[in-house]
Coordinates of C-alpha atoms in Angstrom, one line a residue:
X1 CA -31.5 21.1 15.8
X2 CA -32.0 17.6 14.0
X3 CA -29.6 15.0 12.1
X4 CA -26.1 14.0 13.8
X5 CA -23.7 16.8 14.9
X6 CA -20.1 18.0 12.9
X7 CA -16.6 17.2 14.0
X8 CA -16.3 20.3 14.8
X9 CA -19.2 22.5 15.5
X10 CA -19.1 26.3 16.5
X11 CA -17.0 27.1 19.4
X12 CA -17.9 29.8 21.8
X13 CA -16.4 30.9 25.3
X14 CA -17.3 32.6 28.3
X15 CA -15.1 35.1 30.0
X16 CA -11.1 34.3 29.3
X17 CA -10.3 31.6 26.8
X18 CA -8.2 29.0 28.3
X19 CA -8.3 25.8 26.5
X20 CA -9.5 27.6 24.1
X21 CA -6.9 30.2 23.2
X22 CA -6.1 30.9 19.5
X23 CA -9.2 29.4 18.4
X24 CA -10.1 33.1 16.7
X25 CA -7.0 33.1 15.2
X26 CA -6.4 30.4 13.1
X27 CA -8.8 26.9 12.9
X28 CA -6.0 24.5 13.7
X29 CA -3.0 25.2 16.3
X30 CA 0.2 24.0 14.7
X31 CA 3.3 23.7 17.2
X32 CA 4.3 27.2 15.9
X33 CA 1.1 28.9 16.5
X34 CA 0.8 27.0 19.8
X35 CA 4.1 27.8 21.0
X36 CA 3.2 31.4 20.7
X37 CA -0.1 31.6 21.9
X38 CA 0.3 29.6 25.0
X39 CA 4.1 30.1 25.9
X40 CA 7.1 27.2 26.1
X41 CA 6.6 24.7 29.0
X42 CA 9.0 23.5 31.7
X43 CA 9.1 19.4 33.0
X44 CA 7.3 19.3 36.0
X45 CA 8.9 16.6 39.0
X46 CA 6.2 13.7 39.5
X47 CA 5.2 14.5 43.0
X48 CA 5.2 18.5 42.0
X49 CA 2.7 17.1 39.5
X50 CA 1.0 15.4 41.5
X51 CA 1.0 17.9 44.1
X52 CA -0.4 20.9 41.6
X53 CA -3.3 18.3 40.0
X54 CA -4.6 18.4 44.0
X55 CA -4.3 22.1 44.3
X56 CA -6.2 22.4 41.5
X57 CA -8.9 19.9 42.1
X58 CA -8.2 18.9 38.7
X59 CA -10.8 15.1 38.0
X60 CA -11.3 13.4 35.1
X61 CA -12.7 14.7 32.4
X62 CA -14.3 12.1 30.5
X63 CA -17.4 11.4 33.0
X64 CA -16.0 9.2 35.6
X65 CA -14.4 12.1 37.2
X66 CA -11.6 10.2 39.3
X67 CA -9.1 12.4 41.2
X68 CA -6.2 12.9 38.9
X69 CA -3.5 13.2 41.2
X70 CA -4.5 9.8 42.9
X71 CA -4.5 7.6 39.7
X72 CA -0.9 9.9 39.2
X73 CA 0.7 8.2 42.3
X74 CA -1.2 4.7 42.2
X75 CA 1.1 4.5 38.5
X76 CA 4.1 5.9 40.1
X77 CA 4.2 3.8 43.3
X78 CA 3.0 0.1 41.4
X79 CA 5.9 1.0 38.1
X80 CA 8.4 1.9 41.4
X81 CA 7.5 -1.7 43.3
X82 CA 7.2 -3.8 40.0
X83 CA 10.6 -2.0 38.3
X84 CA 8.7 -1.3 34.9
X85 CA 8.3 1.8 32.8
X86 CA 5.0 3.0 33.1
X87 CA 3.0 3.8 30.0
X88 CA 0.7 7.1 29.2
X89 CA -2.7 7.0 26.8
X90 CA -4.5 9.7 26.0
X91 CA -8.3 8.7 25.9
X92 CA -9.4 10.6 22.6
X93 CA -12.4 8.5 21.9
X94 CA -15.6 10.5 21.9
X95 CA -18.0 8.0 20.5
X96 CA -21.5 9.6 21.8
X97 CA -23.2 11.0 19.4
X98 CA -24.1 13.8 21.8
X99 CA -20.0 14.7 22.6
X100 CA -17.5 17.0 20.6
X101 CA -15.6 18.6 23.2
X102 CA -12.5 16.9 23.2
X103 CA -12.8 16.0 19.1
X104 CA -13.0 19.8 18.9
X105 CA -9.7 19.7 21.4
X106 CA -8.2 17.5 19.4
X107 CA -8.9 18.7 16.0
X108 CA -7.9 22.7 16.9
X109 CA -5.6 22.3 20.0
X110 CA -4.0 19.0 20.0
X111 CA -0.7 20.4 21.2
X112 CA -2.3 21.3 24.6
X113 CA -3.2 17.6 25.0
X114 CA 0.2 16.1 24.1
X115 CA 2.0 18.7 26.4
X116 CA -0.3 17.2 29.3
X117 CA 0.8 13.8 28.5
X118 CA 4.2 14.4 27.6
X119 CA 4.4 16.1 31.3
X120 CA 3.1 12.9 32.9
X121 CA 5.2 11.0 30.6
X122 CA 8.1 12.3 31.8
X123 CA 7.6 13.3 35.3
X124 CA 6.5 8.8 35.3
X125 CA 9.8 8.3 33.3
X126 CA 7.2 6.6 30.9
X127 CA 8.7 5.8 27.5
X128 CA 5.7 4.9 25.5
X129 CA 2.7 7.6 24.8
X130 CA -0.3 6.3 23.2
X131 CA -3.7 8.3 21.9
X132 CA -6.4 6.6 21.3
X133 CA -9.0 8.2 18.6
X134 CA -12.2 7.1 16.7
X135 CA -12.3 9.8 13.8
X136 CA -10.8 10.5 10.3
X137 CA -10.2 13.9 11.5
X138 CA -8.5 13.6 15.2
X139 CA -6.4 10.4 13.2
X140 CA -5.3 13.2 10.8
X141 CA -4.7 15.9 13.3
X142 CA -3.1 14.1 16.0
X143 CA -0.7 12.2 13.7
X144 CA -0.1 15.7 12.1
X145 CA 0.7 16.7 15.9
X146 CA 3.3 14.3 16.7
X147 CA 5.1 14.9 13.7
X148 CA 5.1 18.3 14.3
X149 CA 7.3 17.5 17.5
X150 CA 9.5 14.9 15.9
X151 CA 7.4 12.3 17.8
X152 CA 7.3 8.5 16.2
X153 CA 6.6 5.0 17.3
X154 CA 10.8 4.1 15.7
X155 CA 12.4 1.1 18.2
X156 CA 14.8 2.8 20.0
X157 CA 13.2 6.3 20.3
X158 CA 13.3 8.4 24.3
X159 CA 9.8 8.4 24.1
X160 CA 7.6 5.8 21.4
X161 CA 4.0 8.0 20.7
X162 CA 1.6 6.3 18.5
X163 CA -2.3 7.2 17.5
X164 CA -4.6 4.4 18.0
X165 CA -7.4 4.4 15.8
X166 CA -10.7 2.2 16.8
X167 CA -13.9 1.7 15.7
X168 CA -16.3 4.6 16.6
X169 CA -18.6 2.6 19.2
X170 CA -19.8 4.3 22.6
X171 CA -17.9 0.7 24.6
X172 CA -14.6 1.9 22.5
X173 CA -14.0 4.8 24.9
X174 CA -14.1 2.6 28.2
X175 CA -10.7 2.3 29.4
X176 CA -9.8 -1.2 29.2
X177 CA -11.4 -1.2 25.8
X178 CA -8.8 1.2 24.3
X179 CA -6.1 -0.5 26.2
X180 CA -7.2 -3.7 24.8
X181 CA -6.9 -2.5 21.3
X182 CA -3.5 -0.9 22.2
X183 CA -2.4 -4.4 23.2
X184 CA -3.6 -5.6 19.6
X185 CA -6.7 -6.9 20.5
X186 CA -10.6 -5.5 19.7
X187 CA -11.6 -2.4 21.0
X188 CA -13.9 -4.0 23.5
X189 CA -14.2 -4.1 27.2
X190 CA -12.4 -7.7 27.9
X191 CA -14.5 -8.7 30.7
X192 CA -12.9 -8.4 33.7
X193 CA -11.9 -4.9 35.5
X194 CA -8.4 -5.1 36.3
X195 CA -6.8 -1.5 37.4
X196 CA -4.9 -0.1 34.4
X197 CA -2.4 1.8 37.2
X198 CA -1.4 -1.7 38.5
X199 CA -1.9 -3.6 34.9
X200 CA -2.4 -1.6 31.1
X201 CA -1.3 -1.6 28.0
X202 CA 1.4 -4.7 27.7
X203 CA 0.6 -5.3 31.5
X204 CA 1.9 -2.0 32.9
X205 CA 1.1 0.4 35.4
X206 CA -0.6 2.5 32.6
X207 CA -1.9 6.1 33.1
X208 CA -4.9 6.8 31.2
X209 CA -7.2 10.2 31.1
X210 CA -9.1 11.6 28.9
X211 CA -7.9 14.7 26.0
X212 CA -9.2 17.6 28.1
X213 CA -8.1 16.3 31.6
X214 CA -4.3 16.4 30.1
X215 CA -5.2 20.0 28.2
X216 CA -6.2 21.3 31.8
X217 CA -3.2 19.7 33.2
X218 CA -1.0 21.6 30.8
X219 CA -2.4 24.8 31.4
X220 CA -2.3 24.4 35.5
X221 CA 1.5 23.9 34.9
X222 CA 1.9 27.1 32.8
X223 CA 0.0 29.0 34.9
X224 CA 0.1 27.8 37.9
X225 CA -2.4 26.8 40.7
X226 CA -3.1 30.5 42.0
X227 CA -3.9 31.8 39.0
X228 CA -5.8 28.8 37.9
X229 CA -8.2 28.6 40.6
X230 CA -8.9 33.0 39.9
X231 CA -11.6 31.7 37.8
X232 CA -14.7 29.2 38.5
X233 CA -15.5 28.1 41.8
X234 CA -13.2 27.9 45.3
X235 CA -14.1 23.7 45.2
X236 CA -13.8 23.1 41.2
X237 CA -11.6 25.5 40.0
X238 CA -11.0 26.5 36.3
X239 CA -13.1 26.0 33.1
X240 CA -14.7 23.3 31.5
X241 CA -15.9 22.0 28.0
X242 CA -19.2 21.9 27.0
X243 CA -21.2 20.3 24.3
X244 CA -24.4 22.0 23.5
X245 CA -27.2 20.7 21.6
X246 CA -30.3 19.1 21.0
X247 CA -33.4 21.6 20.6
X248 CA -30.9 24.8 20.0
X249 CA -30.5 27.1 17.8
X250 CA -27.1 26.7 17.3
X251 CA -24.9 24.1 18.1
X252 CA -21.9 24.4 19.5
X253 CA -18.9 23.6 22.0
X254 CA -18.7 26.1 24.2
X255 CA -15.7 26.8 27.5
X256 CA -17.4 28.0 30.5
X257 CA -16.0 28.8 33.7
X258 CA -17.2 26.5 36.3
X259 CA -20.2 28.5 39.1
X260 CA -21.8 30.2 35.6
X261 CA -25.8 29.8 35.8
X262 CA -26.7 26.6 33.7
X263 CA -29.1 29.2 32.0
X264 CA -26.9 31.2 30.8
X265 CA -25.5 29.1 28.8
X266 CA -28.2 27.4 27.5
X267 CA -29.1 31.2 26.1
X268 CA -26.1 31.2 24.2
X269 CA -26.7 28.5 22.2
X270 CA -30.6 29.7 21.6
X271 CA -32.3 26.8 23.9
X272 CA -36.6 27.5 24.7
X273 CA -36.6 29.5 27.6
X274 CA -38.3 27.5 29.7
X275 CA -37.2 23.8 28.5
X276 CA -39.6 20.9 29.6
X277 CA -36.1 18.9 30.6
X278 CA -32.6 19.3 30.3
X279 CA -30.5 16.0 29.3
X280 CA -26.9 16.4 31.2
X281 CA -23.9 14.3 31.3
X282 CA -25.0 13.0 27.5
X283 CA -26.9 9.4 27.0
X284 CA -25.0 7.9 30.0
X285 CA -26.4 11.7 31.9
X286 CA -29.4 12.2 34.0
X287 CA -32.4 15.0 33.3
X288 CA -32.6 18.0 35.2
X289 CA -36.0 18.9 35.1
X290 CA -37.0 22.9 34.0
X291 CA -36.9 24.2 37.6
X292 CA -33.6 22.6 38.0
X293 CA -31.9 23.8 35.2
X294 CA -33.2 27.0 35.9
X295 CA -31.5 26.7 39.7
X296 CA -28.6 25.1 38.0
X297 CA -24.7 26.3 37.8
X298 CA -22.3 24.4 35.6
X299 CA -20.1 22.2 38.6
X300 CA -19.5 18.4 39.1
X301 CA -21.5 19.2 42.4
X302 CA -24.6 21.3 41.7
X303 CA -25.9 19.5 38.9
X304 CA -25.4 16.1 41.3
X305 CA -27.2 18.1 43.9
X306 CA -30.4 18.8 41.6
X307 CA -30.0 15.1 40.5
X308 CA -28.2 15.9 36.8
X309 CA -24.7 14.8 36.1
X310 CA -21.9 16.8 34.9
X311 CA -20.5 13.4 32.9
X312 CA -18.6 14.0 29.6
X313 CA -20.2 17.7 29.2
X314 CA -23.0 17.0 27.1
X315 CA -25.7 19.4 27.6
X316 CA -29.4 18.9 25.5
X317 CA -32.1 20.5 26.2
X318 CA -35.7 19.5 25.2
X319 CA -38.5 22.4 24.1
X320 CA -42.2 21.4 24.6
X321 CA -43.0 20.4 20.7
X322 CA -41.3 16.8 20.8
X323 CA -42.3 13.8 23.2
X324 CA -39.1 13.1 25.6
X325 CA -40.5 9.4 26.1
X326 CA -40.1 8.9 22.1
X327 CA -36.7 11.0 22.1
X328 CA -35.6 9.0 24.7
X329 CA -36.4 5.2 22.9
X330 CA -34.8 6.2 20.2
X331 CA -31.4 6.8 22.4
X332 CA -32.8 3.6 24.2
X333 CA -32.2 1.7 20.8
X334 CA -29.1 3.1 19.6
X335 CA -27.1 2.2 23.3
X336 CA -28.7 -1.2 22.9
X337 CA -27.4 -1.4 19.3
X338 CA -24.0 -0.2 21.1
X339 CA -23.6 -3.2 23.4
X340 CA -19.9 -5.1 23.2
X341 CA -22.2 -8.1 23.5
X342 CA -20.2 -9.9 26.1
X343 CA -23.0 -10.2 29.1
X344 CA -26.3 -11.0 30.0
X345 CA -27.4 -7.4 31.4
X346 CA -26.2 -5.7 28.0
X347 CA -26.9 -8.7 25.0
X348 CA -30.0 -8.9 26.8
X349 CA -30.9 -6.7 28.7
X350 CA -30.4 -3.0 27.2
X351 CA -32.7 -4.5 23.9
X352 CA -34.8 -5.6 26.5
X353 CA -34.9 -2.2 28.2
X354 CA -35.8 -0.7 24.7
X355 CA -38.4 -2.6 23.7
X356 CA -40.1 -2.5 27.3
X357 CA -40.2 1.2 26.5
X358 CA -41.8 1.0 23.4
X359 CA -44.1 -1.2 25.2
X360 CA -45.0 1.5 27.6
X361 CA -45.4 4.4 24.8
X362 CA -47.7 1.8 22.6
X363 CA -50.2 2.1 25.2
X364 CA -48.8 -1.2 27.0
X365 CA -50.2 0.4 30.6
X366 CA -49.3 -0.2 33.8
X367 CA -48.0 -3.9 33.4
X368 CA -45.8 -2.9 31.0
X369 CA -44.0 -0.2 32.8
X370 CA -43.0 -2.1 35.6
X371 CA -42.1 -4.7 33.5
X372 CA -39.3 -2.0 32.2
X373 CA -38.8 -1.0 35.6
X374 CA -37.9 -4.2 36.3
X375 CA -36.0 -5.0 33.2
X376 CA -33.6 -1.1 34.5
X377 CA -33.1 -3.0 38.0
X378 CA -31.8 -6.3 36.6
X379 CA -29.0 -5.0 34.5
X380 CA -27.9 -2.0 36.8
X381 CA -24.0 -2.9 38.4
X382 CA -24.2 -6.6 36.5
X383 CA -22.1 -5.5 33.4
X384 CA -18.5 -6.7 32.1
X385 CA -18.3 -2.6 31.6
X386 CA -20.2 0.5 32.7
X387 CA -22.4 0.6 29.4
X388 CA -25.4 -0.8 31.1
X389 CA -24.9 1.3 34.3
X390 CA -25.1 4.2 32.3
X391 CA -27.7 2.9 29.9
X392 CA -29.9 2.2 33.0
X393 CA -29.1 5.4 34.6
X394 CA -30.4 7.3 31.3
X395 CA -33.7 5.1 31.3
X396 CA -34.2 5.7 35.1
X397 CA -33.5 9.5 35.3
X398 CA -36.1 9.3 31.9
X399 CA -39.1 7.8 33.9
X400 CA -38.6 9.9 36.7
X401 CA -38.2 13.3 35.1
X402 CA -41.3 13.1 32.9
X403 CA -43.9 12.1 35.2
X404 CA -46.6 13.8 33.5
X405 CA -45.7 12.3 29.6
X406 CA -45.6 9.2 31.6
X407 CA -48.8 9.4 32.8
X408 CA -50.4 10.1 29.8
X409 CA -48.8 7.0 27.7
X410 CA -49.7 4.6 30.6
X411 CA -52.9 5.8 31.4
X412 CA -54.0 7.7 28.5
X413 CA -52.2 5.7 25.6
X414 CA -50.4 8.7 24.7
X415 CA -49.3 12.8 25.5
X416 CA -50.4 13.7 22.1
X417 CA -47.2 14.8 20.8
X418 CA -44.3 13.1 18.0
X419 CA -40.9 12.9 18.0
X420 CA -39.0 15.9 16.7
X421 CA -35.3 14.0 17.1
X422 CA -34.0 16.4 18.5
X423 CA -31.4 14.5 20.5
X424 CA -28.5 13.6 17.9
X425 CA -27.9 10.1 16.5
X426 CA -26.4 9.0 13.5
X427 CA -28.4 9.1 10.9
X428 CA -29.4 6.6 7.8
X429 CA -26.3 6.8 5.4
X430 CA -24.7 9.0 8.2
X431 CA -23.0 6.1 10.5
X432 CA -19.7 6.1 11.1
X433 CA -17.8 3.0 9.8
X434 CA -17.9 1.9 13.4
X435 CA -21.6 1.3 13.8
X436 CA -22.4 -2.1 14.6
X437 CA -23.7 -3.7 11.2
X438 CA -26.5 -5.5 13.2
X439 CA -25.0 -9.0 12.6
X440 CA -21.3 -10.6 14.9
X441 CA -19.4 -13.9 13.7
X442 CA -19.9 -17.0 15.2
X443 CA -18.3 -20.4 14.8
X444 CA -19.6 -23.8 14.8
X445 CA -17.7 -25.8 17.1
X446 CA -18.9 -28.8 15.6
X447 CA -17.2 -28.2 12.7
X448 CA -14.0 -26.0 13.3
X449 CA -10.9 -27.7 12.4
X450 CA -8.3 -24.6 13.4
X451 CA -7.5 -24.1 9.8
X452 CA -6.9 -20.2 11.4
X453 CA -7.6 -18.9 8.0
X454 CA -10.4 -16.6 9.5
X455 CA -7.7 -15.0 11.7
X456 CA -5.8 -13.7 9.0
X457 CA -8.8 -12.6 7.1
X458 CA -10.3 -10.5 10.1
X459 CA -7.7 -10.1 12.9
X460 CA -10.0 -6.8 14.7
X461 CA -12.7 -9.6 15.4
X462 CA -11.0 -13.1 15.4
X463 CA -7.8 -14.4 17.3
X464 CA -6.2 -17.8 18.0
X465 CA -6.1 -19.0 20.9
X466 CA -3.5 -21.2 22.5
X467 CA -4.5 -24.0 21.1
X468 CA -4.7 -22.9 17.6
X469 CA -8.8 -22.4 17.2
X470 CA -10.3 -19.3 16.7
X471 CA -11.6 -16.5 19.7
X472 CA -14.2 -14.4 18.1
X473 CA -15.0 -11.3 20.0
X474 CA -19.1 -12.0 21.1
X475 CA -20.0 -8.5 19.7
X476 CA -21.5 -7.0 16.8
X477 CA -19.9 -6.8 13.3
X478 CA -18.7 -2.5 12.3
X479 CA -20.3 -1.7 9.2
X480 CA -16.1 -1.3 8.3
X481 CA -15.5 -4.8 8.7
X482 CA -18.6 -6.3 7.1
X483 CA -17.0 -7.0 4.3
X484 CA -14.0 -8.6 5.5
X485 CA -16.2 -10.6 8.0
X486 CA -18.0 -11.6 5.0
X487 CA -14.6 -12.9 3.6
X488 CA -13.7 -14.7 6.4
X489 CA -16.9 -16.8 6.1
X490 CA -16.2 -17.5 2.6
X491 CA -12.5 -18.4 3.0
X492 CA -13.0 -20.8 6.3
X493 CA -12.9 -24.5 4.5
X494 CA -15.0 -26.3 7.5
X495 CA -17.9 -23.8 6.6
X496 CA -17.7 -23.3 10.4
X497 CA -18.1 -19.6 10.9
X498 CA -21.3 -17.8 9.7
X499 CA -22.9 -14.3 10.2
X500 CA -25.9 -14.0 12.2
X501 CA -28.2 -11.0 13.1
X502 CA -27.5 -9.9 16.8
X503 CA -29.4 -8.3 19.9
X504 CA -32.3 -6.1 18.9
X505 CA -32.0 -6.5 15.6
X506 CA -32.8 -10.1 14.9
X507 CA -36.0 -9.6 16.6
X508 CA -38.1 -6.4 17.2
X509 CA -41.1 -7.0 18.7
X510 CA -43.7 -4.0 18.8
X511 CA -44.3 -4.4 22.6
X512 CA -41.7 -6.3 25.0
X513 CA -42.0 -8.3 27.7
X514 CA -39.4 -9.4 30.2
X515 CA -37.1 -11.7 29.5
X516 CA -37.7 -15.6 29.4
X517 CA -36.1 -17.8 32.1
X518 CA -32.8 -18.7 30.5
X519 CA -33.0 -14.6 29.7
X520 CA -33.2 -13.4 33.6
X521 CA -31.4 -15.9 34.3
X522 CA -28.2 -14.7 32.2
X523 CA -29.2 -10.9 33.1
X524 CA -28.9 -12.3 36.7
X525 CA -25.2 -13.5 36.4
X526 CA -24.0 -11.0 34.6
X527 CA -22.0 -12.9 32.3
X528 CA -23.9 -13.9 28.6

């Protein structure tokens, strides 16, 4: 399979549908539909909640994979000590190119999501429910959703519910991104990592999960724990949501019961047999090599084990016909192309990191490798987010699963294969609206006067401060707001702000080398 993956690709499932049901019977569940196929719900107290998310194992399901019930009690107890409402978001935002699980959730069960949240909601005494998405069509279905219940953001409601729509960018989905954006600011990490249970959205305790942790929730309280943990595994109970693709046959989003033989499931969606690597846990993930996938069962703690991550479900394998050095630049470039721009280890280093392996497969040699090695160190647990951590886990897990391709660049000055691009990225004339342009907005301080003209022009990107002169968010331009951010710099009457090519893209040199002084010196402090 090449070119980026649909919205909603095939959906398949092993054994008993549980997330899943009523997919075969209609593409969308209404509240109707859903009502019947999955039964009315009862409240559920907040340490019964709590309680039932630990019988259940139940962990995040959007790669971090914190203990539910724990981030449950840590909102309860700070909301109960500070006297505020707590506030619930729904983390919808599935910006990797390599992830549709919860955008098929959302787009074909959305009702299982918001009975989740609306559980927590309540059992929190939360009066404000937020969703964050990054698509047309989880906008459309989840606003569709909440009207369906009689849900609206109108002052003086029980319960305000809102959809948050951001830009499609892989550093939208980190949690103090989206709750950044919720607070009317850009959809970018801000910096700092502040707990959203003690301070979120407007400052309070704020519980945030991702779609399918909330759809699993609901279904636990349906069900109940017993039944529940009848399927998958005695320590991770229950099913899980799968994205398959890459070099298969057919893609698709698949539920699985957790303790089912990787294998297997890489059969169903017509995967080589014998795979020379197995990407997990998507472009944040880790390879399994062949013999591990083989050895493999789909759990949190088996693919750790075998040194593969279970992450946000993303599963792509890799047949022998493509080079996984070249597939694995060209995931290199986009993540560097996804930076939020706002510190040395990901402005500089993840372009860095990208180039340094285009250096190694250009027949660059030895020096050149452990110049990239050196480059993966330097940004690793430095960041303002977890974007470089993951981008340098992916390049890492890369070098060490391939030893033999590596070889044979370094020493050899090439394994004699191309690139198939096989592992999904937007394509040319495919990005989403999100996609960083390649260029951010930057002001001349010399100049500025505070006119605050260029705030009104292009509030996602550019906010006053305090005293009146601009803050422009140090990250690249969406292709969606080019051309507004082209009208701010026309408007501003200083002729203070100006576009300028960013990170990778203002300079690509065919081999790289590590950065300058200033450039390890920044990558060092982990602040650009």
């Amino acid at each position: 399979m090449t070119g980026p993956l649909p919205d909603v690709p095939e959906v398949r499932v092993v054994g008993l549908p549980q997330l899943t049901s009523g997919f075969d019977l209609v593409e969308r569940l209404d509240l109707a539909m859903h009502l019947k196929v999955h039964g009315p719900l009862d409240p559920v107290g907040g340490e019964r909640l709590a309680a039932l998310s630990e019988e259940i194992s139940l962990r995040g399901r959007g790669g971090a994979g914190f203990p539910f019930a724990t981030k449950l009690r840590a909102v309860a107890q700070a909301a109960i000590k500070r006297g505020v409402r707590p506030v619930v978001v729904v983390n919808g935002s599935e910006d990797e190119p390599a992830c549709r699980k919860d955008t098929v959730l959302i787009n074909r069960g959305p009702h299982l999501i918001l009975d989740g949240a609306l559980l927590a909601a309540e059992a929190l005494g939360a009066r404000t429910l937020i969703i964050g998405v990054t698509r047309d069509s989880t906008e459309a279905s989840m606003t569709a959703a909440l009207a369906e219940r009689g849900l609206s953001d109108r002052r003086g409601s029980a319960l305000r519910a809102r959809v948050q729509r951001n830009p499609a960018r892989m550093v939208t989905g980190e949690a103090s991104a989206l709750i950044r954006s919720a607070d009317g600011g850009p959809a970018l990490p801000p910096g700092r990592r502040v707990r959203a249970a003690e301070s979120g959205v407007g400052g309070a305790p704020t519980l945030l999960s991702n779609a399918e942790t909330f759809a699993q929730l609901a279904v636990a309280a349906r069900i109940g724990p017993t039944r529940y943990r009848g399927t998958g595994l005695f320590d991770e109970p229950g099913t899980v949501l799968l994205t398959l693709s890459g070099d298969v046959s057919r893609p698709m989003v698949v539920e699985v019961p957790t303790g089912v033989p990787l294998r297997y499931v890489l059969q169903l969606a017509g995967a080589p047999p014998l795979p020379q690597g197995v990407l997990t846990g998507g472009y944040h993930g880790s390879w399994l090599t062949a013999t591990a996938a083989h050895d493999a069962v789909v759990s949190r703690a088996s693919l750790k084990a075998l040194g593969g991550s279970l992450g946000a479900g993303a599963v792509l394998p890799l047949g022998t016909g493509t080079c996984p050095l070249g597939e694995a630049l060209r995931v290199a470039n986009w993540l560097a192309a996804e930076s939020a721009g706002q510190c040395g280890p990901c402005r500089l280093g993840l372009p860095a990191a990208a180039n340094g392996l285009a250096d190694v497969l250009n027949g660059g040699g030895p020096a050149a490798l452990e110049a990239l090695r050196e480059i993966t160190r330097a940004v690793r647990g430095r960041g303002a987010c977890k974007h470089p951590d993951g981008s340098a886990t992916f390049l890492a897990s890369t070098l060490g699963a391939f030893p033999d391709d590596l070889a044979a660049h370094v020493l050899s000055g090439g394994c004699g294969r191309g690139t198939s691009g096989l592992l999904p990225l937007p394509g040319p004339g495919q990005e989403d609206p999100g996609t960083p342009s390649g260029e951010r907005l930057a002001v001349d301080w010399t100049l500025c006067q505070g006119h605050g003209l260029c705030a009104d022009v292009v509030p996602e990107l550019i906010q006053l401060g305090p005293d009146g002169f601009p803050t422009v968010a140090d990250a690249a331009v969406p292709l969606a707001l080019r051309g507004v951010a082209q009208r701010a710099v026309r408007r501003c009457p200083a002729l203070a702000l100006r576009l300028e090519r960013t990170g990778a893209a203002a300079d690509r040199p065919a081999r790289a080398a590590l950065p300058s002084a200033p450039g390890r010196k920044a990558l060092d402090s982990g602040r650009g």
